[in-house]
Amino acid sequence: MSVSYNRKALNSRTKSVASGHCQVRISSLRRYWLRREYRGSFMLWSRRLAFVVGCALLASCGGGDSGGSPPATGGGGGTPTPTPSPSPTPTYSTIAQLTGNQQFESGCAYSLFSRAVSPNFTADSEIPFGERTQLRFDAAASTWSFVEGELTNPSQQTVLTFGPADLAASPPANTTLYRRVTAGRSLELALRNGQQTGFATEYLRTFLQTDIAAVGVADSDRTDRLCVYGVPTVAADTFPAGSVPYTSLNVLGTATLVSFGQRLGTYALTDSTATFAVNGQAGTVSMSIQLVGREILADGSLATTTTALPALTAGSGTIANAGTPAIKLFEGNFTTGGIQDIASKFAGSFFGPQGREAGFTFYARSPRLNANGDNFEIAGVVVARR
C-alpha cells in the first residue's frame, strides 16, 4: 500500500502539538557507551548490550520461531463490517496475505548519540506516521529498504537496502534480522512478526533500524529508529459506536535517567502497561501508560527487579483523515501525570477494519526529580488490538 501525506490536513484537527521536529532528548543506551569505566571490556559489553537493546525494543527476547519473513503469497483480505456500513464496504488484506512489491508508511521514535553535538544525548524526536519514513519490499529481489527523508522527492531521501545476503543466522525470536558491516559501519534492520506478548496482530508490525558509525569504537555515533507500520484503516471506514477500549496492548522502548546530560541508568519498558480507547463519533483518542522499567545492566543483562517510572496518564488526542488515499491518523499530548509539564507527544495510525489495531510512537521528558537535576528521557511504541 502506498500513501502520501499532507500534514496540514492532520494538523488542522490537532491542538497543542508542536510543528516540525521537536527537539527532545529521547532515551538511549549510548550513555552506557559514553560513561563505561572499563574500556578494555567495551567491545564485548557493547555487543551484549546491542542484543539486549533489540530484545527490549522489539519484545522478542527468548526462544521461539524466528518468523518475520517477507510478505507471503496468498489471497486477498477479508471484509470488515463497520457500523454504520460505508458504501462501498472497505476490504483489507492482512500483512501475511500481501503479495508483490509493497510500500508501507511508518512512524518512528528516534534515539541519537553523537560526539559532534553538545550535549551528546540530544537532537532527537518522534516522527509521526507517514511524515518522513517508509519501509519498502521488492519482491523480485527479496529486499527490504528503509527510506528516510522527503518522501515525495527521491533526491532528498536516504535509502538503506537489505537483502538475503544480510540475513543473520541467529536472530531474536519472532524477528527477521538483517545485518551488514561496511567499512566499519554497522547497519541493521530487525523486522518483528505479528506475535506480541500475549496476543498477535494481523495488520500491524514493528521494526528497529540501527546505524552504528564505527563498530567497536568507544563513543561511536549511533542512531536507533523504532517504528510501526502496516495496513492502515482507510478514511471511508468507520469505528464502532461510542468509546471503544483496546484490550490487548504492548509497550516497547526505553527510559534513560540522566543528570545534567549524563546517563545514570537505562531501563527497558517491556513490563509497562497501557490503556487506549477511540471514540470515532467524537474524533478523539485517549490513552495512558504506566511505565515500569528493568534496568539494563553493564554486562547487557536485564535486572531481575523492576523499577516504577513516571506515569504518562490521561493522554488525549484527535483523529484526522490525511493522505492519498486518505487514512485515519491521530496525534496528541500527555495532559496529566508525571510528565505533563514537559515536552511530550504521541502520534500514530489505526490498522485494519474499523481500526481493529492501533500503533503509535511516543516521547516524553519528566520534570527534574530532585536538586541534582535528574530526569527521565522516554521514548517508545505502543501496539494495541481490540
CSV table of C-alpha atoms in Angstrom, one decimal:
chain,number,residue,atom,x,y,z
A,1,MET,CA,0.0,0.0,0.0
A,2,SER,CA,1.4,3.4,-1.0
A,3,VAL,CA,0.1,6.5,0.7
A,4,SER,CA,1.3,10.1,0.6
A,5,TYR,CA,0.5,12.7,3.2
A,6,ASN,CA,-0.5,16.3,3.6
A,7,ARG,CA,0.3,17.2,7.2
A,8,LYS,CA,-1.8,20.3,7.0
A,9,ALA,CA,-5.0,18.2,7.0
A,10,LEU,CA,-3.9,16.4,10.1
A,11,ASN,CA,-2.5,19.4,11.9
A,12,SER,CA,-5.8,21.4,11.4
A,13,ARG,CA,-7.5,18.8,13.6
A,14,THR,CA,-4.9,18.7,16.4
A,15,LYS,CA,-4.2,21.0,19.3
A,16,SER,CA,-1.1,21.8,21.3
A,17,VAL,CA,1.2,19.9,19.0
A,18,ALA,CA,4.5,21.5,18.1
A,19,SER,CA,5.2,21.8,14.4
A,20,GLY,CA,8.2,20.3,12.7
A,21,HIS,CA,10.6,18.1,14.6
A,22,CYS,CA,10.5,18.9,18.3
A,23,GLN,CA,14.0,18.7,19.8
A,24,VAL,CA,13.8,16.3,22.7
A,25,ARG,CA,16.5,14.0,24.2
A,26,ILE,CA,15.0,10.6,23.7
A,27,SER,CA,16.1,7.7,25.9
A,28,SER,CA,19.2,5.9,24.6
A,29,LEU,CA,21.6,3.3,25.6
A,30,ARG,CA,24.5,5.3,24.3
A,31,ARG,CA,25.1,6.6,27.9
A,32,TYR,CA,26.5,3.3,28.7
A,33,TRP,CA,29.0,3.7,26.0
A,34,LEU,CA,29.9,7.2,26.9
A,35,ARG,CA,30.3,6.5,30.7
A,36,ARG,CA,31.6,3.0,30.6
A,37,GLU,CA,34.6,2.9,33.0
A,38,TYR,CA,36.3,-0.2,31.9
A,39,ARG,CA,37.3,0.4,28.3
A,40,GLY,CA,39.1,-2.9,28.0
A,41,SER,CA,35.8,-4.8,28.1
A,42,PHE,CA,33.9,-2.3,25.9
A,43,MET,CA,33.7,-4.3,22.7
A,44,LEU,CA,32.3,-7.5,24.3
A,45,TRP,CA,30.0,-5.4,26.5
A,46,SER,CA,28.6,-3.3,23.7
A,47,ARG,CA,27.8,-6.4,21.6
A,48,ARG,CA,25.8,-7.8,24.5
A,49,LEU,CA,24.1,-4.5,25.0
A,50,ALA,CA,23.2,-4.2,21.4
A,51,PHE,CA,21.4,-7.6,21.5
A,52,VAL,CA,19.5,-6.6,24.7
A,53,VAL,CA,18.5,-3.3,23.1
A,54,GLY,CA,17.0,-5.1,20.2
A,55,CYS,CA,15.2,-7.5,22.5
A,56,ALA,CA,13.9,-4.7,24.7
A,57,LEU,CA,12.7,-2.6,21.9
A,58,LEU,CA,11.1,-5.4,19.9
A,59,ALA,CA,9.9,-7.5,22.9
A,60,SER,CA,11.5,-10.6,21.3
A,61,CYS,CA,13.9,-12.0,23.8
A,62,GLY,CA,13.8,-15.7,24.5
A,63,GLY,CA,13.2,-18.8,22.4
A,64,GLY,CA,10.8,-19.4,19.6
A,65,ASP,CA,10.5,-19.2,15.9
A,66,SER,CA,12.4,-16.5,14.1
A,67,GLY,CA,9.4,-15.6,11.9
A,68,GLY,CA,9.2,-12.2,10.3
A,69,SER,CA,9.7,-13.4,6.7
A,70,PRO,CA,8.9,-11.2,3.7
A,71,PRO,CA,5.2,-10.9,2.7
A,72,ALA,CA,3.8,-14.4,1.9
A,73,THR,CA,2.0,-15.2,-1.3
A,74,GLY,CA,-1.8,-15.7,-0.9
A,75,GLY,CA,-5.2,-14.4,-1.4
A,76,GLY,CA,-6.8,-11.1,-0.5
A,77,GLY,CA,-8.1,-9.7,2.7
A,78,GLY,CA,-11.4,-10.2,4.5
A,79,THR,CA,-14.4,-7.8,4.6
A,80,PRO,CA,-15.0,-5.7,7.7
A,81,THR,CA,-18.5,-4.9,8.9
A,82,PRO,CA,-18.4,-1.2,10.0
A,83,THR,CA,-21.3,0.3,11.9
A,84,PRO,CA,-22.9,2.0,10.1
A,85,SER,CA,-21.6,0.4,7.0
A,86,PRO,CA,-20.0,2.7,4.5
A,87,SER,CA,-20.6,2.3,0.8
A,88,PRO,CA,-18.7,0.7,-0.8
A,89,THR,CA,-17.5,-1.5,2.1
A,90,PRO,CA,-13.7,-1.3,2.6
A,91,THR,CA,-11.7,-4.5,2.2
A,92,TYR,CA,-8.3,-5.3,3.8
A,93,SER,CA,-5.6,-7.8,3.4
A,94,THR,CA,-3.6,-8.9,6.4
A,95,ILE,CA,0.1,-8.4,6.1
A,96,ALA,CA,0.6,-12.2,5.7
A,97,GLN,CA,-1.8,-12.1,2.7
A,98,LEU,CA,0.1,-9.3,0.8
A,99,THR,CA,1.9,-10.2,-2.4
A,100,GLY,CA,4.3,-8.5,-4.7
A,101,ASN,CA,6.1,-5.2,-4.1
A,102,GLN,CA,5.0,-3.2,-1.0
A,103,GLN,CA,5.4,0.3,0.3
A,104,PHE,CA,4.5,1.0,3.9
A,105,GLU,CA,4.3,4.4,5.6
A,106,SER,CA,5.7,4.3,9.1
A,107,GLY,CA,6.0,6.3,12.3
A,108,CYS,CA,9.3,6.1,14.3
A,109,ALA,CA,10.7,7.0,17.7
A,110,TYR,CA,14.4,8.1,17.3
A,111,SER,CA,17.4,7.9,19.5
A,112,LEU,CA,20.7,9.6,18.6
A,113,PHE,CA,24.1,9.7,20.2
A,114,SER,CA,26.6,11.9,18.5
A,115,ARG,CA,30.0,13.2,19.6
A,116,ALA,CA,29.6,16.1,17.2
A,117,VAL,CA,26.8,17.8,19.2
A,118,SER,CA,26.7,19.1,22.8
A,119,PRO,CA,25.2,17.6,24.9
A,120,ASN,CA,25.9,14.3,23.2
A,121,PHE,CA,22.5,12.9,24.0
A,122,THR,CA,20.2,15.3,22.2
A,123,ALA,CA,18.6,16.3,18.9
A,124,ASP,CA,16.1,13.5,18.9
A,125,SER,CA,12.3,13.4,18.1
A,126,GLU,CA,9.4,11.2,17.4
A,127,ILE,CA,8.4,11.1,13.7
A,128,PRO,CA,4.6,11.0,13.2
A,129,PHE,CA,3.2,8.2,11.0
A,130,GLY,CA,3.7,8.8,7.3
A,131,GLU,CA,5.7,12.0,7.7
A,132,ARG,CA,9.4,11.1,6.8
A,133,THR,CA,9.9,7.3,6.8
A,134,GLN,CA,8.8,4.3,4.8
A,135,LEU,CA,9.5,0.6,4.6
A,136,ARG,CA,9.6,-0.9,1.1
A,137,PHE,CA,9.7,-4.5,-0.1
A,138,ASP,CA,11.0,-5.5,-3.6
A,139,ALA,CA,9.5,-9.0,-4.3
A,140,ALA,CA,11.8,-9.8,-7.3
A,141,ALA,CA,15.0,-9.1,-5.3
A,142,SER,CA,13.5,-10.1,-2.0
A,143,THR,CA,14.9,-6.9,-0.4
A,144,TRP,CA,13.7,-4.5,2.3
A,145,SER,CA,14.5,-0.8,2.1
A,146,PHE,CA,14.2,1.7,4.9
A,147,VAL,CA,13.6,5.2,3.5
A,148,GLU,CA,14.0,8.4,5.4
A,149,GLY,CA,13.7,12.0,4.2
A,150,GLU,CA,11.4,13.9,1.8
A,151,LEU,CA,9.1,11.0,0.7
A,152,THR,CA,8.0,12.8,-2.5
A,153,ASN,CA,11.5,13.8,-3.6
A,154,PRO,CA,13.9,10.9,-4.2
A,155,SER,CA,16.9,13.3,-4.3
A,156,GLN,CA,16.2,14.2,-0.6
A,157,GLN,CA,16.0,10.6,0.7
A,158,THR,CA,18.4,8.2,2.4
A,159,VAL,CA,17.7,4.6,1.4
A,160,LEU,CA,19.2,1.6,3.2
A,161,THR,CA,18.5,-1.7,1.4
A,162,PHE,CA,18.9,-5.2,3.0
A,163,GLY,CA,18.8,-8.5,1.1
A,164,PRO,CA,19.2,-12.2,1.6
A,165,ALA,CA,23.0,-11.9,1.9
A,166,ASP,CA,22.5,-9.8,5.0
A,167,LEU,CA,20.3,-12.2,7.0
A,168,ALA,CA,21.6,-13.0,10.5
A,169,ALA,CA,21.9,-16.7,11.3
A,170,SER,CA,20.6,-16.4,14.9
A,171,PRO,CA,18.0,-13.7,15.2
A,172,PRO,CA,15.9,-13.0,18.3
A,173,ALA,CA,12.6,-14.9,18.5
A,174,ASN,CA,9.8,-13.8,16.1
A,175,THR,CA,12.2,-11.5,14.3
A,176,THR,CA,14.0,-11.5,10.9
A,177,LEU,CA,17.3,-9.7,11.4
A,178,TYR,CA,19.4,-8.2,8.6
A,179,ARG,CA,22.9,-7.1,9.4
A,180,ARG,CA,26.0,-5.9,7.5
A,181,VAL,CA,29.2,-4.1,8.2
A,182,THR,CA,30.7,-1.9,5.5
A,183,ALA,CA,34.0,0.0,6.2
A,184,GLY,CA,33.4,-0.4,9.9
A,185,ARG,CA,29.9,0.9,9.8
A,186,SER,CA,27.2,-1.5,11.1
A,187,LEU,CA,23.6,-1.3,9.7
A,188,GLU,CA,20.8,-3.5,11.0
A,189,LEU,CA,17.1,-3.9,10.2
A,190,ALA,CA,15.1,-6.1,12.6
A,191,LEU,CA,11.6,-6.9,11.3
A,192,ARG,CA,9.3,-8.2,14.0
A,193,ASN,CA,6.4,-10.5,13.0
A,194,GLY,CA,2.9,-10.1,14.4
A,195,GLN,CA,3.5,-12.0,17.7
A,196,GLN,CA,3.2,-9.7,20.6
A,197,THR,CA,3.3,-10.5,24.3
A,198,GLY,CA,0.1,-12.4,24.9
A,199,PHE,CA,-1.6,-11.6,21.5
A,200,ALA,CA,-0.9,-11.3,17.8
A,201,THR,CA,-1.5,-8.5,15.3
A,202,GLU,CA,-2.6,-9.1,11.7
A,203,TYR,CA,-2.4,-5.6,10.2
A,204,LEU,CA,0.4,-4.0,12.2
A,205,ARG,CA,4.1,-4.7,12.6
A,206,THR,CA,7.1,-3.1,14.2
A,207,PHE,CA,10.8,-2.8,13.2
A,208,LEU,CA,14.0,-1.5,14.5
A,209,GLN,CA,16.7,0.1,12.3
A,210,THR,CA,20.1,0.7,13.8
A,211,ASP,CA,23.1,2.5,12.4
A,212,ILE,CA,26.4,2.4,14.3
A,213,ALA,CA,29.1,4.6,12.7
A,214,ALA,CA,32.1,2.6,13.9
A,215,VAL,CA,31.8,-0.9,15.2
A,216,GLY,CA,33.9,-1.5,18.4
A,217,VAL,CA,34.9,2.2,18.8
A,218,ALA,CA,34.1,3.7,22.1
A,219,ASP,CA,31.7,6.7,21.9
A,220,SER,CA,30.8,5.9,18.3
A,221,ASP,CA,27.8,7.8,16.8
A,222,ARG,CA,24.7,5.6,16.8
A,223,THR,CA,21.1,6.0,15.7
A,224,ASP,CA,18.1,3.7,16.6
A,225,ARG,CA,14.7,4.0,14.9
A,226,LEU,CA,11.9,2.1,16.5
A,227,CYS,CA,9.0,2.1,14.1
A,228,VAL,CA,5.4,0.9,13.5
A,229,TYR,CA,3.9,0.2,10.0
A,230,GLY,CA,1.2,-1.9,8.4
A,231,VAL,CA,-2.1,-1.9,6.5
A,232,PRO,CA,-3.8,1.4,7.7
A,233,THR,CA,-7.5,1.9,8.2
A,234,VAL,CA,-8.9,3.9,5.3
A,235,ALA,CA,-10.8,7.1,5.8
A,236,ALA,CA,-14.0,5.7,4.4
A,237,ASP,CA,-14.2,3.1,7.2
A,238,THR,CA,-16.0,3.7,10.5
A,239,PHE,CA,-15.4,2.9,14.1
A,240,PRO,CA,-17.9,1.1,16.3
A,241,ALA,CA,-20.3,3.4,18.2
A,242,GLY,CA,-19.2,5.1,21.4
A,243,SER,CA,-15.9,4.9,23.2
A,244,VAL,CA,-14.2,1.6,22.4
A,245,PRO,CA,-11.3,0.4,24.5
A,246,TYR,CA,-8.4,-1.8,23.2
A,247,THR,CA,-8.0,-4.8,25.4
A,248,SER,CA,-4.5,-6.1,24.3
A,249,LEU,CA,-1.6,-3.7,24.5
A,250,ASN,CA,2.2,-3.9,24.5
A,251,VAL,CA,4.7,-1.1,25.4
A,252,LEU,CA,8.1,-1.2,23.7
A,253,GLY,CA,11.1,1.2,24.2
A,254,THR,CA,13.5,2.6,26.8
A,255,ALA,CA,13.7,5.2,29.5
A,256,THR,CA,17.0,6.8,30.4
A,257,LEU,CA,17.7,8.5,33.7
A,258,VAL,CA,20.1,11.5,33.2
A,259,SER,CA,21.6,14.1,35.4
A,260,PHE,CA,22.6,17.3,33.6
A,261,GLY,CA,23.3,15.4,30.4
A,262,GLN,CA,25.0,12.4,32.0
A,263,ARG,CA,23.4,9.0,31.9
A,264,LEU,CA,22.7,7.3,35.3
A,265,GLY,CA,20.8,4.3,34.0
A,266,THR,CA,18.7,2.9,31.1
A,267,TYR,CA,15.5,0.8,31.5
A,268,ALA,CA,13.7,-1.5,29.1
A,269,LEU,CA,9.9,-0.7,29.1
A,270,THR,CA,8.5,-4.1,28.2
A,271,ASP,CA,7.0,-4.6,31.7
A,272,SER,CA,4.9,-1.4,31.3
A,273,THR,CA,1.2,-1.4,30.8
A,274,ALA,CA,-1.1,0.9,28.8
A,275,THR,CA,-4.7,1.8,28.1
A,276,PHE,CA,-6.0,3.1,24.8
A,277,ALA,CA,-9.6,3.9,23.6
A,278,VAL,CA,-11.1,5.5,20.5
A,279,ASN,CA,-14.3,7.5,20.1
A,280,GLY,CA,-14.9,7.6,16.4
A,281,GLN,CA,-18.0,9.8,16.5
A,282,ALA,CA,-16.2,12.4,18.6
A,283,GLY,CA,-13.0,12.0,16.6
A,284,THR,CA,-10.8,11.5,19.7
A,285,VAL,CA,-8.5,9.0,21.3
A,286,SER,CA,-7.5,8.7,25.0
A,287,MET,CA,-4.6,6.7,26.4
A,288,SER,CA,-2.3,6.3,29.4
A,289,ILE,CA,0.9,4.5,30.1
A,290,GLN,CA,2.2,3.2,33.4
A,291,LEU,CA,5.9,2.9,32.9
A,292,VAL,CA,7.7,0.0,34.6
A,293,GLY,CA,11.4,-0.5,33.8
A,294,ARG,CA,14.0,-3.2,34.1
A,295,GLU,CA,17.4,-1.6,34.2
A,296,ILE,CA,19.9,-2.7,31.5
A,297,LEU,CA,23.0,-3.7,33.4
A,298,ALA,CA,26.6,-3.0,32.4
A,299,ASP,CA,27.0,-6.6,31.2
A,300,GLY,CA,24.0,-6.3,28.9
A,301,SER,CA,21.6,-8.3,31.0
A,302,LEU,CA,18.2,-7.1,32.4
A,303,ALA,CA,17.8,-6.6,36.1
A,304,THR,CA,15.6,-9.2,37.9
A,305,THR,CA,13.7,-6.5,39.7
A,306,THR,CA,11.5,-3.8,38.2
A,307,THR,CA,11.5,0.0,38.8
A,308,ALA,CA,8.5,2.2,38.8
A,309,LEU,CA,8.9,5.2,36.4
A,310,PRO,CA,6.8,8.3,35.9
A,311,ALA,CA,3.2,7.6,34.8
A,312,LEU,CA,2.1,9.0,31.4
A,313,THR,CA,-1.5,9.4,32.2
A,314,ALA,CA,-4.6,11.0,30.6
A,315,GLY,CA,-3.1,11.5,27.2
A,316,SER,CA,-5.7,12.8,24.7
A,317,GLY,CA,-5.6,13.4,21.0
A,318,THR,CA,-7.6,13.9,17.9
A,319,ILE,CA,-8.3,11.8,14.8
A,320,ALA,CA,-8.0,13.1,11.3
A,321,ASN,CA,-8.2,11.7,7.8
A,322,ALA,CA,-5.0,12.5,5.8
A,323,GLY,CA,-3.0,11.3,2.8
A,324,THR,CA,-3.7,10.0,-0.7
A,325,PRO,CA,-5.6,7.7,-0.4
A,326,ALA,CA,-6.8,9.1,2.9
A,327,ILE,CA,-6.3,7.0,6.1
A,328,LYS,CA,-7.1,7.6,9.8
A,329,LEU,CA,-4.3,9.1,11.8
A,330,PHE,CA,-4.1,10.6,15.3
A,331,GLU,CA,-1.9,12.8,17.4
A,332,GLY,CA,-1.9,14.1,21.0
A,333,ASN,CA,-0.2,15.0,24.2
A,334,PHE,CA,0.0,13.7,27.7
A,335,THR,CA,-2.1,16.1,29.8
A,336,THR,CA,-1.7,14.8,33.4
A,337,GLY,CA,0.7,12.5,35.3
A,338,GLY,CA,4.4,12.5,35.8
A,339,ILE,CA,5.5,14.3,32.6
A,340,GLN,CA,2.6,16.6,31.6
A,341,ASP,CA,4.6,19.8,32.1
A,342,ILE,CA,7.4,18.9,29.8
A,343,ALA,CA,7.7,18.1,26.1
A,344,SER,CA,5.6,15.1,25.3
A,345,LYS,CA,3.7,13.8,22.3
A,346,PHE,CA,2.2,10.6,20.8
A,347,ALA,CA,1.2,10.0,17.2
A,348,GLY,CA,0.1,7.0,15.2
A,349,SER,CA,-2.4,5.3,12.9
A,350,PHE,CA,-5.2,2.7,13.0
A,351,PHE,CA,-4.8,-0.5,11.1
A,352,GLY,CA,-7.2,-3.0,9.6
A,353,PRO,CA,-11.0,-3.0,9.5
A,354,GLN,CA,-12.7,-0.4,11.8
A,355,GLY,CA,-9.4,0.4,13.3
A,356,ARG,CA,-9.1,-3.0,14.9
A,357,GLU,CA,-5.4,-2.5,15.7
A,358,ALA,CA,-3.6,0.7,16.5
A,359,GLY,CA,0.1,1.7,16.8
A,360,PHE,CA,1.7,4.9,18.0
A,361,THR,CA,5.1,6.3,18.9
A,362,PHE,CA,5.6,8.5,22.0
A,363,TYR,CA,8.3,10.5,23.7
A,364,ALA,CA,8.4,12.4,26.9
A,365,ARG,CA,10.7,14.1,29.3
A,366,SER,CA,10.0,14.1,33.0
A,367,PRO,CA,10.4,17.2,35.2
A,368,ARG,CA,13.5,17.4,37.3
A,369,LEU,CA,13.2,14.8,40.0
A,370,ASN,CA,15.5,16.4,42.6
A,371,ALA,CA,18.1,19.1,43.3
A,372,ASN,CA,20.6,17.2,41.3
A,373,GLY,CA,18.6,17.8,38.1
A,374,ASP,CA,17.9,14.1,37.5
A,375,ASN,CA,15.1,13.4,34.9
A,376,PHE,CA,13.9,10.7,32.6
A,377,GLU,CA,14.1,10.7,28.8
A,378,ILE,CA,11.5,8.3,27.5
A,379,ALA,CA,10.6,7.0,24.0
A,380,GLY,CA,8.9,4.0,22.5
A,381,VAL,CA,6.0,2.4,20.7
A,382,VAL,CA,2.6,1.1,21.9
A,383,VAL,CA,0.9,-1.7,19.9
A,384,ALA,CA,-2.8,-2.2,20.6
A,385,ARG,CA,-5.6,-4.6,19.5
A,386,ARG,CA,-9.3,-4.9,20.4
